Amino acid sequence: MRARPTRPRPRRLALPYLLLLPALALELLIHLVPMVVGIVMSFRRLTQFFIRDWSSAPWSGLENYRVAVDFSAPVGRSLLHSFWVTCAFTVLSVGLSWLIGTAAAIFMQDTFKGRGLLRAAFLLPYALPVYAAVITWSFMFQRDTGLVNHVLHDQLHLTSDRPFWLIGDNSFTALVTVSVWKSWPFAFLTLTAGLQNIPRELYEAAAMDGAGVWQQIRRITLPSLRPVNLVLVLVLFLWTFNDFNTPYVLFGKSAPEAADLISIHIYQSSFVTWNFGSGSAMSVLLLLFLLLVTAGYLLATSRRKDADD
């Protein structure tokens, strides 16, 4: 006689969901609830007079958004300037981080003596705490006592005078330098993991057919790393565009105009000028922009993948 299949007990069905509840509750408290509160704040005229009870701030509707996107007014112009500075900073930082990480990962693909030690050294900038690393860079960028000017001006004689790195136009170069130094080890680590999935037989066959190193990289390495690069570029873009710790530690509460990233600009609008409604509206606009870019990026990459298939 055939035995009937036993149905899983309701407790067993509910157990996975019960185990997920603490993580979901923490996610709700840490991310979703502040996001919803920030969206509500963006529709209010919230200033320092209503900090004690922000829900009593008068309702302003879309006024904060109209002020933020009015590019003929000072607030809108300064926000647009920060947006373009952030775009340039993101393109340079992500591009250089990916390029250095790719070159380092390909270089470390072959076995040689001391490779493990060199890998550990490459990952040090990623392992160091952000605040400790950026504070160290701020000391190195000091005009009179910093290591950067000591090497460039005193030893290599590449500059006619000691430049200022943390103020003026050079602040953008300093910010990109620190960001790339901090980000490229993550690209190196991700691409190194992706290279492990490429069969060595492909390189051996290509070498037997007469393909050089650059042809192997172009025809084998980069196409095989395409799925990894799609995710890596998106993650680096989101991290870099939203980066707040690096400019805040490097420049303080008020960043130079050349390095006025949108994250610092929103912070100043909220916690320096005490206009939390305007700062919240700018944050929501930034969130919408990142969502649109992410959706467009995923849509474009998925269509390209379908076309290749």
PDB file of C-alpha atoms in Angstrom:
ATOM      1  CA  MET A   1       0.000   0.000   0.000  1.00  0.00           C
ATOM      2  CA  ARG A   2       1.335   3.389  -0.967  1.00  0.00           C
ATOM      3  CA  ALA A   3       2.119   5.765   1.875  1.00  0.00           C
ATOM      4  CA  ARG A   4       0.661   9.202   1.609  1.00  0.00           C
ATOM      5  CA  PRO A   5       3.198  12.053   1.413  1.00  0.00           C
ATOM      6  CA  THR A   6       3.422  13.858   4.696  1.00  0.00           C
ATOM      7  CA  ARG A   7       2.611  17.535   4.590  1.00  0.00           C
ATOM      8  CA  PRO A   8       4.994  19.918   6.333  1.00  0.00           C
ATOM      9  CA  ARG A   9       3.745  21.165   9.624  1.00  0.00           C
ATOM     10  CA  PRO A  10       2.615  24.799   9.867  1.00  0.00           C
ATOM     11  CA  ARG A  11       5.351  25.478  12.411  1.00  0.00           C
ATOM     12  CA  ARG A  12       8.013  24.343   9.970  1.00  0.00           C
ATOM     13  CA  LEU A  13       6.551  26.552   7.261  1.00  0.00           C
ATOM     14  CA  ALA A  14       6.520  29.579   9.536  1.00  0.00           C
ATOM     15  CA  LEU A  15       9.979  29.031  11.025  1.00  0.00           C
ATOM     16  CA  PRO A  16      12.010  30.637   8.167  1.00  0.00           C
ATOM     17  CA  TYR A  17       9.804  33.734   8.252  1.00  0.00           C
ATOM     18  CA  LEU A  18      10.108  33.979  12.021  1.00  0.00           C
ATOM     19  CA  LEU A  19      13.892  33.812  11.737  1.00  0.00           C
ATOM     20  CA  LEU A  20      13.814  36.634   9.197  1.00  0.00           C
ATOM     21  CA  LEU A  21      11.703  38.914  11.381  1.00  0.00           C
ATOM     22  CA  PRO A  22      14.594  40.411  13.452  1.00  0.00           C
ATOM     23  CA  ALA A  23      16.552  41.286  10.306  1.00  0.00           C
ATOM     24  CA  LEU A  24      13.470  42.775   8.651  1.00  0.00           C
ATOM     25  CA  ALA A  25      12.650  44.796  11.768  1.00  0.00           C
ATOM     26  CA  LEU A  26      16.188  46.208  11.941  1.00  0.00           C
ATOM     27  CA  GLU A  27      16.118  47.006   8.224  1.00  0.00           C
ATOM     28  CA  LEU A  28      12.831  48.809   8.733  1.00  0.00           C
ATOM     29  CA  LEU A  29      14.149  50.831  11.660  1.00  0.00           C
ATOM     30  CA  ILE A  30      17.543  51.694  10.195  1.00  0.00           C
ATOM     31  CA  HIS A  31      16.676  52.411   6.559  1.00  0.00           C
ATOM     32  CA  LEU A  32      13.006  52.608   5.668  1.00  0.00           C
ATOM     33  CA  VAL A  33      11.679  54.581   8.632  1.00  0.00           C
ATOM     34  CA  PRO A  34      14.270  57.427   8.358  1.00  0.00           C
ATOM     35  CA  MET A  35      13.670  57.506   4.605  1.00  0.00           C
ATOM     36  CA  VAL A  36       9.926  57.952   5.057  1.00  0.00           C
ATOM     37  CA  VAL A  37      10.491  60.578   7.766  1.00  0.00           C
ATOM     38  CA  GLY A  38      12.882  62.456   5.479  1.00  0.00           C
ATOM     39  CA  ILE A  39      10.325  62.470   2.668  1.00  0.00           C
ATOM     40  CA  VAL A  40       7.679  63.849   5.018  1.00  0.00           C
ATOM     41  CA  MET A  41      10.115  66.506   6.271  1.00  0.00           C
ATOM     42  CA  SER A  42      10.756  67.648   2.706  1.00  0.00           C
ATOM     43  CA  PHE A  43       7.151  68.883   2.486  1.00  0.00           C
ATOM     44  CA  ARG A  44       7.423  71.040   5.612  1.00  0.00           C
ATOM     45  CA  ARG A  45       8.983  74.410   6.397  1.00  0.00           C
ATOM     46  CA  LEU A  46      11.259  72.853   8.983  1.00  0.00           C
ATOM     47  CA  THR A  47      13.825  75.204  10.524  1.00  0.00           C
ATOM     48  CA  GLN A  48      15.645  75.448  13.861  1.00  0.00           C
ATOM     49  CA  PHE A  49      12.473  76.796  15.484  1.00  0.00           C
ATOM     50  CA  PHE A  50      10.710  73.444  15.071  1.00  0.00           C
ATOM     51  CA  ILE A  51      13.520  71.017  15.925  1.00  0.00           C
ATOM     52  CA  ARG A  52      11.996  70.092  19.273  1.00  0.00           C
ATOM     53  CA  ASP A  53       8.763  68.996  17.589  1.00  0.00           C
ATOM     54  CA  TRP A  54       9.334  68.746  13.854  1.00  0.00           C
ATOM     55  CA  SER A  55       5.791  67.508  13.219  1.00  0.00           C
ATOM     56  CA  SER A  56       4.497  70.963  14.233  1.00  0.00           C
ATOM     57  CA  ALA A  57       6.385  72.664  11.367  1.00  0.00           C
ATOM     58  CA  PRO A  58       4.012  74.284   8.854  1.00  0.00           C
ATOM     59  CA  TRP A  59       3.219  72.384   5.684  1.00  0.00           C
ATOM     60  CA  SER A  60       4.908  73.896   2.631  1.00  0.00           C
ATOM     61  CA  GLY A  61       3.904  71.446  -0.108  1.00  0.00           C
ATOM     62  CA  LEU A  62       6.314  71.482  -3.043  1.00  0.00           C
ATOM     63  CA  GLU A  63       7.897  74.808  -2.106  1.00  0.00           C
ATOM     64  CA  ASN A  64      11.187  73.240  -0.977  1.00  0.00           C
ATOM     65  CA  TYR A  65      11.443  71.364  -4.266  1.00  0.00           C
ATOM     66  CA  ARG A  66      10.674  74.481  -6.307  1.00  0.00           C
ATOM     67  CA  VAL A  67      13.430  76.383  -4.510  1.00  0.00           C
ATOM     68  CA  ALA A  68      15.913  73.544  -5.017  1.00  0.00           C
ATOM     69  CA  VAL A  69      15.308  73.246  -8.790  1.00  0.00           C
ATOM     70  CA  ASP A  70      15.084  76.990  -9.458  1.00  0.00           C
ATOM     71  CA  PHE A  71      18.460  77.280 -11.149  1.00  0.00           C
ATOM     72  CA  SER A  72      18.105  81.007 -11.667  1.00  0.00           C
ATOM     73  CA  ALA A  73      18.147  81.564  -7.890  1.00  0.00           C
ATOM     74  CA  PRO A  74      21.210  81.235  -5.609  1.00  0.00           C
ATOM     75  CA  VAL A  75      20.017  78.026  -3.917  1.00  0.00           C
ATOM     76  CA  GLY A  76      19.315  76.268  -7.197  1.00  0.00           C
ATOM     77  CA  ARG A  77      22.554  77.464  -8.812  1.00  0.00           C
ATOM     78  CA  SER A  78      24.656  76.241  -5.911  1.00  0.00           C
ATOM     79  CA  LEU A  79      22.879  72.874  -5.930  1.00  0.00           C
ATOM     80  CA  LEU A  80      23.404  72.518  -9.689  1.00  0.00           C
ATOM     81  CA  HIS A  81      27.080  73.394  -9.260  1.00  0.00           C
ATOM     82  CA  SER A  82      27.432  70.696  -6.593  1.00  0.00           C
ATOM     83  CA  PHE A  83      25.685  68.216  -8.865  1.00  0.00           C
ATOM     84  CA  TRP A  84      28.125  68.788 -11.744  1.00  0.00           C
ATOM     85  CA  VAL A  85      31.111  68.667  -9.389  1.00  0.00           C
ATOM     86  CA  THR A  86      29.811  65.363  -8.031  1.00  0.00           C
ATOM     87  CA  CYS A  87      29.326  63.978 -11.544  1.00  0.00           C
ATOM     88  CA  ALA A  88      32.894  64.866 -12.548  1.00  0.00           C
ATOM     89  CA  PHE A  89      34.238  63.489  -9.278  1.00  0.00           C
ATOM     90  CA  THR A  90      32.299  60.227  -9.703  1.00  0.00           C
ATOM     91  CA  VAL A  91      33.375  59.679 -13.305  1.00  0.00           C
ATOM     92  CA  LEU A  92      37.062  60.228 -12.492  1.00  0.00           C
ATOM     93  CA  SER A  93      37.036  58.234  -9.261  1.00  0.00           C
ATOM     94  CA  VAL A  94      35.107  55.252 -10.633  1.00  0.00           C
ATOM     95  CA  GLY A  95      37.049  55.216 -13.900  1.00  0.00           C
ATOM     96  CA  LEU A  96      40.476  55.380 -12.271  1.00  0.00           C
ATOM     97  CA  SER A  97      39.520  52.909  -9.533  1.00  0.00           C
ATOM     98  CA  TRP A  98      38.299  50.417 -12.111  1.00  0.00           C
ATOM     99  CA  LEU A  99      41.359  50.920 -14.325  1.00  0.00           C
ATOM    100  CA  ILE A 100      43.882  50.499 -11.491  1.00  0.00           C
ATOM    101  CA  GLY A 101      41.952  47.592 -10.001  1.00  0.00           C
ATOM    102  CA  THR A 102      41.788  45.816 -13.367  1.00  0.00           C
ATOM    103  CA  ALA A 103      45.487  46.306 -14.047  1.00  0.00           C
ATOM    104  CA  ALA A 104      46.429  45.080 -10.564  1.00  0.00           C
ATOM    105  CA  ALA A 105      44.127  42.033 -10.788  1.00  0.00           C
ATOM    106  CA  ILE A 106      45.552  40.999 -14.176  1.00  0.00           C
ATOM    107  CA  PHE A 107      49.101  41.573 -12.947  1.00  0.00           C
ATOM    108  CA  MET A 108      48.493  39.418  -9.863  1.00  0.00           C
ATOM    109  CA  GLN A 109      46.917  36.611 -11.902  1.00  0.00           C
ATOM    110  CA  ASP A 110      50.253  34.893 -12.560  1.00  0.00           C
ATOM    111  CA  THR A 111      52.069  33.186  -9.723  1.00  0.00           C
ATOM    112  CA  PHE A 112      55.370  34.679  -8.557  1.00  0.00           C
ATOM    113  CA  LYS A 113      57.339  34.935  -5.353  1.00  0.00           C
ATOM    114  CA  GLY A 114      55.803  37.313  -2.846  1.00  0.00           C
ATOM    115  CA  ARG A 115      52.404  37.472  -4.540  1.00  0.00           C
ATOM    116  CA  GLY A 116      50.495  36.840  -1.302  1.00  0.00           C
ATOM    117  CA  LEU A 117      52.325  39.634   0.514  1.00  0.00           C
ATOM    118  CA  LEU A 118      51.712  42.034  -2.363  1.00  0.00           C
ATOM    119  CA  ARG A 119      48.005  41.153  -2.407  1.00  0.00           C
ATOM    120  CA  ALA A 120      47.758  41.935   1.296  1.00  0.00           C
ATOM    121  CA  ALA A 121      49.503  45.271   0.732  1.00  0.00           C
ATOM    122  CA  PHE A 122      47.080  46.121  -2.090  1.00  0.00           C
ATOM    123  CA  LEU A 123      44.103  45.540   0.212  1.00  0.00           C
ATOM    124  CA  LEU A 124      45.384  47.759   3.038  1.00  0.00           C
ATOM    125  CA  PRO A 125      43.594  50.943   1.864  1.00  0.00           C
ATOM    126  CA  TYR A 126      40.303  49.042   1.759  1.00  0.00           C
ATOM    127  CA  ALA A 127      40.852  47.474   5.189  1.00  0.00           C
ATOM    128  CA  LEU A 128      41.824  50.696   6.972  1.00  0.00           C
ATOM    129  CA  PRO A 129      39.056  52.686   8.720  1.00  0.00           C
ATOM    130  CA  VAL A 130      37.893  55.553   6.522  1.00  0.00           C
ATOM    131  CA  TYR A 131      38.369  58.242   9.148  1.00  0.00           C
ATOM    132  CA  ALA A 132      41.904  57.177  10.042  1.00  0.00           C
ATOM    133  CA  ALA A 133      42.932  56.957   6.387  1.00  0.00           C
ATOM    134  CA  VAL A 134      41.441  60.311   5.346  1.00  0.00           C
ATOM    135  CA  ILE A 135      42.864  62.103   8.401  1.00  0.00           C
ATOM    136  CA  THR A 136      46.287  60.777   7.431  1.00  0.00           C
ATOM    137  CA  TRP A 137      45.801  62.120   3.907  1.00  0.00           C
ATOM    138  CA  SER A 138      44.767  65.510   5.301  1.00  0.00           C
ATOM    139  CA  PHE A 139      48.104  65.720   7.119  1.00  0.00           C
ATOM    140  CA  MET A 140      49.935  64.656   3.970  1.00  0.00           C
ATOM    141  CA  PHE A 141      48.225  67.431   1.981  1.00  0.00           C
ATOM    142  CA  GLN A 142      49.292  70.203   4.363  1.00  0.00           C
ATOM    143  CA  ARG A 143      51.069  72.992   2.515  1.00  0.00           C
ATOM    144  CA  ASP A 144      54.149  73.500   4.696  1.00  0.00           C
ATOM    145  CA  THR A 145      54.544  70.215   6.559  1.00  0.00           C
ATOM    146  CA  GLY A 146      52.804  67.705   4.286  1.00  0.00           C
ATOM    147  CA  LEU A 147      54.510  64.800   2.587  1.00  0.00           C
ATOM    148  CA  VAL A 148      52.948  65.550  -0.815  1.00  0.00           C
ATOM    149  CA  ASN A 149      54.543  68.990  -1.145  1.00  0.00           C
ATOM    150  CA  HIS A 150      57.789  67.668   0.318  1.00  0.00           C
ATOM    151  CA  VAL A 151      58.048  65.104  -2.470  1.00  0.00           C
ATOM    152  CA  LEU A 152      56.682  67.212  -5.347  1.00  0.00           C
ATOM    153  CA  HIS A 153      58.369  70.516  -4.477  1.00  0.00           C
ATOM    154  CA  ASP A 154      61.426  69.779  -2.330  1.00  0.00           C
ATOM    155  CA  GLN A 155      62.614  66.498  -3.844  1.00  0.00           C
ATOM    156  CA  LEU A 156      61.275  66.302  -7.408  1.00  0.00           C
ATOM    157  CA  HIS A 157      61.045  70.095  -8.018  1.00  0.00           C
ATOM    158  CA  LEU A 158      57.881  69.662 -10.085  1.00  0.00           C
ATOM    159  CA  THR A 159      56.231  72.835  -8.728  1.00  0.00           C
ATOM    160  CA  SER A 160      57.580  76.363  -8.502  1.00  0.00           C
ATOM    161  CA  ASP A 161      55.914  76.898  -5.125  1.00  0.00           C
ATOM    162  CA  ARG A 162      54.197  74.825  -2.467  1.00  0.00           C
ATOM    163  CA  PRO A 163      50.564  74.547  -3.618  1.00  0.00           C
ATOM    164  CA  PHE A 164      47.537  74.506  -1.348  1.00  0.00           C
ATOM    165  CA  TRP A 165      45.760  71.159  -1.661  1.00  0.00           C
ATOM    166  CA  LEU A 166      42.859  71.530   0.746  1.00  0.00           C
ATOM    167  CA  ILE A 167      41.594  74.903  -0.522  1.00  0.00           C
ATOM    168  CA  GLY A 168      41.038  76.364  -3.973  1.00  0.00           C
ATOM    169  CA  ASP A 169      40.939  74.431  -7.230  1.00  0.00           C
ATOM    170  CA  ASN A 170      43.517  71.872  -6.085  1.00  0.00           C
ATOM    171  CA  SER A 171      41.020  70.559  -3.541  1.00  0.00           C
ATOM    172  CA  PHE A 172      39.235  68.657  -6.317  1.00  0.00           C
ATOM    173  CA  THR A 173      42.469  66.864  -7.240  1.00  0.00           C
ATOM    174  CA  ALA A 174      43.084  66.005  -3.592  1.00  0.00           C
ATOM    175  CA  LEU A 175      39.554  64.664  -3.202  1.00  0.00           C
ATOM    176  CA  VAL A 176      39.804  62.461  -6.308  1.00  0.00           C
ATOM    177  CA  THR A 177      43.204  61.165  -5.177  1.00  0.00           C
ATOM    178  CA  VAL A 178      41.932  60.086  -1.771  1.00  0.00           C
ATOM    179  CA  SER A 179      38.785  58.556  -3.248  1.00  0.00           C
ATOM    180  CA  VAL A 180      40.702  56.510  -5.823  1.00  0.00           C
ATOM    181  CA  TRP A 181      43.242  55.381  -3.220  1.00  0.00           C
ATOM    182  CA  LYS A 182      40.367  54.221  -1.020  1.00  0.00           C
ATOM    183  CA  SER A 183      38.226  52.574  -3.738  1.00  0.00           C
ATOM    184  CA  TRP A 184      40.550  50.778  -6.138  1.00  0.00           C
ATOM    185  CA  PRO A 185      41.354  47.873  -3.734  1.00  0.00           C
ATOM    186  CA  PHE A 186      37.664  46.926  -3.765  1.00  0.00           C
ATOM    187  CA  ALA A 187      37.751  46.793  -7.564  1.00  0.00           C
ATOM    188  CA  PHE A 188      40.954  44.766  -7.357  1.00  0.00           C
ATOM    189  CA  LEU A 189      39.401  42.305  -4.893  1.00  0.00           C
ATOM    190  CA  THR A 190      36.217  41.876  -6.952  1.00  0.00           C
ATOM    191  CA  LEU A 191      38.021  41.431 -10.252  1.00  0.00           C
ATOM    192  CA  THR A 192      40.524  39.022  -8.715  1.00  0.00           C
ATOM    193  CA  ALA A 193      37.616  36.815  -7.677  1.00  0.00           C
ATOM    194  CA  GLY A 194      36.171  37.079 -11.189  1.00  0.00           C
ATOM    195  CA  LEU A 195      39.466  36.059 -12.791  1.00  0.00           C
ATOM    196  CA  GLN A 196      39.432  32.784 -10.850  1.00  0.00           C
ATOM    197  CA  ASN A 197      36.465  31.631 -12.969  1.00  0.00           C
ATOM    198  CA  ILE A 198      38.289  32.020 -16.288  1.00  0.00           C
ATOM    199  CA  PRO A 199      39.759  28.657 -17.391  1.00  0.00           C
ATOM    200  CA  ARG A 200      43.512  28.725 -17.914  1.00  0.00           C
ATOM    201  CA  GLU A 201      43.052  26.567 -20.995  1.00  0.00           C
ATOM    202  CA  LEU A 202      41.673  29.579 -22.870  1.00  0.00           C
ATOM    203  CA  TYR A 203      44.917  31.504 -22.376  1.00  0.00           C
ATOM    204  CA  GLU A 204      47.026  28.480 -23.296  1.00  0.00           C
ATOM    205  CA  ALA A 205      45.047  27.931 -26.493  1.00  0.00           C
ATOM    206  CA  ALA A 206      45.262  31.626 -27.372  1.00  0.00           C
ATOM    207  CA  ALA A 207      49.035  31.616 -26.790  1.00  0.00           C
ATOM    208  CA  MET A 208      49.419  28.585 -29.048  1.00  0.00           C
ATOM    209  CA  ASP A 209      47.475  30.434 -31.752  1.00  0.00           C
ATOM    210  CA  GLY A 210      49.927  33.322 -31.513  1.00  0.00           C
ATOM    211  CA  ALA A 211      47.857  35.780 -29.455  1.00  0.00           C
ATOM    212  CA  GLY A 212      49.907  38.240 -27.432  1.00  0.00           C
ATOM    213  CA  VAL A 213      49.235  39.530 -23.951  1.00  0.00           C
ATOM    214  CA  TRP A 214      47.109  42.496 -25.042  1.00  0.00           C
ATOM    215  CA  GLN A 215      45.077  40.322 -27.408  1.00  0.00           C
ATOM    216  CA  GLN A 216      44.429  37.824 -24.602  1.00  0.00           C
ATOM    217  CA  ILE A 217      43.274  40.621 -22.318  1.00  0.00           C
ATOM    218  CA  ARG A 218      41.048  42.102 -24.997  1.00  0.00           C
ATOM    219  CA  ARG A 219      39.580  38.851 -26.346  1.00  0.00           C
ATOM    220  CA  ILE A 220      39.452  36.674 -23.206  1.00  0.00           C
ATOM    221  CA  THR A 221      39.873  38.593 -19.947  1.00  0.00           C
ATOM    222  CA  LEU A 222      37.649  41.612 -20.465  1.00  0.00           C
ATOM    223  CA  PRO A 223      34.724  39.733 -22.111  1.00  0.00           C
ATOM    224  CA  SER A 224      34.826  37.102 -19.360  1.00  0.00           C
ATOM    225  CA  LEU A 225      34.817  39.794 -16.670  1.00  0.00           C
ATOM    226  CA  ARG A 226      31.840  41.617 -18.170  1.00  0.00           C
ATOM    227  CA  PRO A 227      29.226  40.267 -15.700  1.00  0.00           C
ATOM    228  CA  VAL A 228      31.499  41.187 -12.783  1.00  0.00           C
ATOM    229  CA  ASN A 229      32.197  44.639 -14.205  1.00  0.00           C
ATOM    230  CA  LEU A 230      28.496  45.380 -14.632  1.00  0.00           C
ATOM    231  CA  VAL A 231      27.903  44.950 -10.904  1.00  0.00           C
ATOM    232  CA  LEU A 232      31.230  46.506  -9.877  1.00  0.00           C
ATOM    233  CA  VAL A 233      30.724  49.745 -11.815  1.00  0.00           C
ATOM    234  CA  LEU A 234      27.210  50.178 -10.411  1.00  0.00           C
ATOM    235  CA  VAL A 235      28.348  49.618  -6.823  1.00  0.00           C
ATOM    236  CA  LEU A 236      31.305  51.993  -7.213  1.00  0.00           C
ATOM    237  CA  PHE A 237      29.038  54.614  -8.761  1.00  0.00           C
ATOM    238  CA  LEU A 238      26.530  54.488  -5.902  1.00  0.00           C
ATOM    239  CA  TRP A 239      29.240  54.515  -3.241  1.00  0.00           C
ATOM    240  CA  THR A 240      31.158  57.384  -4.837  1.00  0.00           C
ATOM    241  CA  PHE A 241      28.187  59.584  -5.709  1.00  0.00           C
ATOM    242  CA  ASN A 242      26.898  59.296  -2.132  1.00  0.00           C
ATOM    243  CA  ASP A 243      30.309  59.619  -0.492  1.00  0.00           C
ATOM    244  CA  PHE A 244      30.100  61.867   2.547  1.00  0.00           C
ATOM    245  CA  ASN A 245      32.875  60.678   4.871  1.00  0.00           C
ATOM    246  CA  THR A 246      35.783  61.469   2.558  1.00  0.00           C
ATOM    247  CA  PRO A 247      35.024  65.170   1.863  1.00  0.00           C
ATOM    248  CA  TYR A 248      33.741  65.766   5.393  1.00  0.00           C
ATOM    249  CA  VAL A 249      36.902  64.458   7.064  1.00  0.00           C
ATOM    250  CA  LEU A 250      39.177  66.010   4.454  1.00  0.00           C
ATOM    251  CA  PHE A 251      37.680  69.518   4.388  1.00  0.00           C
ATOM    252  CA  GLY A 252      35.378  69.771   7.387  1.00  0.00           C
ATOM    253  CA  LYS A 253      31.845  71.144   7.414  1.00  0.00           C
ATOM    254  CA  SER A 254      32.486  73.630   4.613  1.00  0.00           C
ATOM    255  CA  ALA A 255      34.127  72.155   1.516  1.00  0.00           C
ATOM    256  CA  PRO A 256      35.832  74.406  -1.076  1.00  0.00           C
ATOM    257  CA  GLU A 257      33.745  75.340  -4.075  1.00  0.00           C
ATOM    258  CA  ALA A 258      35.819  73.126  -6.381  1.00  0.00           C
ATOM    259  CA  ALA A 259      35.159  70.093  -4.148  1.00  0.00           C
ATOM    260  CA  ASP A 260      31.600  70.886  -3.057  1.00  0.00           C
ATOM    261  CA  LEU A 261      30.034  67.453  -3.457  1.00  0.00           C
ATOM    262  CA  ILE A 262      26.278  67.178  -3.267  1.00  0.00           C
ATOM    263  CA  SER A 263      26.445  65.141  -0.050  1.00  0.00           C
ATOM    264  CA  ILE A 264      28.327  67.944   1.719  1.00  0.00           C
ATOM    265  CA  HIS A 265      26.029  70.525   0.133  1.00  0.00           C
ATOM    266  CA  ILE A 266      22.946  68.772   1.532  1.00  0.00           C
ATOM    267  CA  TYR A 267      24.624  68.547   4.930  1.00  0.00           C
ATOM    268  CA  GLN A 268      25.320  72.276   4.910  1.00  0.00           C
ATOM    269  CA  SER A 269      21.754  73.041   3.853  1.00  0.00           C
ATOM    270  CA  SER A 270      20.414  70.946   6.709  1.00  0.00           C
ATOM    271  CA  PHE A 271      22.798  71.258   9.662  1.00  0.00           C
ATOM    272  CA  VAL A 272      24.643  74.520   8.992  1.00  0.00           C
ATOM    273  CA  THR A 273      21.846  76.774   7.756  1.00  0.00           C
ATOM    274  CA  TRP A 274      19.263  74.853   9.847  1.00  0.00           C
ATOM    275  CA  ASN A 275      16.882  74.493   6.915  1.00  0.00           C
ATOM    276  CA  PHE A 276      15.991  70.836   7.294  1.00  0.00           C
ATOM    277  CA  GLY A 277      13.029  71.050   4.938  1.00  0.00           C
ATOM    278  CA  SER A 278      15.200  72.243   2.063  1.00  0.00           C
ATOM    279  CA  GLY A 279      17.914  69.700   2.869  1.00  0.00           C
ATOM    280  CA  SER A 280      15.342  66.898   2.948  1.00  0.00           C
ATOM    281  CA  ALA A 281      13.981  67.968  -0.440  1.00  0.00           C
ATOM    282  CA  MET A 282      17.501  67.877  -1.886  1.00  0.00           C
ATOM    283  CA  SER A 283      18.015  64.411  -0.408  1.00  0.00           C
ATOM    284  CA  VAL A 284      14.806  63.155  -2.012  1.00  0.00           C
ATOM    285  CA  LEU A 285      15.869  64.607  -5.364  1.00  0.00           C
ATOM    286  CA  LEU A 286      19.219  62.863  -5.005  1.00  0.00           C
ATOM    287  CA  LEU A 287      17.451  59.594  -4.204  1.00  0.00           C
ATOM    288  CA  LEU A 288      15.216  59.917  -7.277  1.00  0.00           C
ATOM    289  CA  PHE A 289      18.229  60.658  -9.475  1.00  0.00           C
ATOM    290  CA  LEU A 290      20.119  57.606  -8.224  1.00  0.00           C
ATOM    291  CA  LEU A 291      17.047  55.413  -8.688  1.00  0.00           C
ATOM    292  CA  LEU A 292      16.614  56.641 -12.263  1.00  0.00           C
ATOM    293  CA  VAL A 293      20.280  56.121 -13.105  1.00  0.00           C
ATOM    294  CA  THR A 294      20.293  52.662 -11.541  1.00  0.00           C
ATOM    295  CA  ALA A 295      17.101  51.638 -13.351  1.00  0.00           C
ATOM    296  CA  GLY A 296      18.411  52.978 -16.669  1.00  0.00           C
ATOM    297  CA  TYR A 297      21.755  51.245 -16.176  1.00  0.00           C
ATOM    298  CA  LEU A 298      20.136  47.899 -15.366  1.00  0.00           C
ATOM    299  CA  LEU A 299      17.726  48.238 -18.291  1.00  0.00           C
ATOM    300  CA  ALA A 300      20.507  49.096 -20.742  1.00  0.00           C
ATOM    301  CA  THR A 301      22.755  46.265 -19.556  1.00  0.00           C
ATOM    302  CA  SER A 302      19.910  43.726 -19.646  1.00  0.00           C
ATOM    303  CA  ARG A 303      18.988  44.742 -23.213  1.00  0.00           C
ATOM    304  CA  ARG A 304      22.602  44.458 -24.288  1.00  0.00           C
ATOM    305  CA  LYS A 305      22.826  41.033 -22.680  1.00  0.00           C
ATOM    306  CA  ASP A 306      19.693  39.886 -24.504  1.00  0.00           C
ATOM    307  CA  ALA A 307      21.082  41.208 -27.781  1.00  0.00           C
ATOM    308  CA  ASP A 308      24.368  39.351 -27.241  1.00  0.00           C
ATOM    309  CA  ASP A 309      22.502  36.149 -26.419  1.00  0.00           C
TER     310      ASP A 309
END
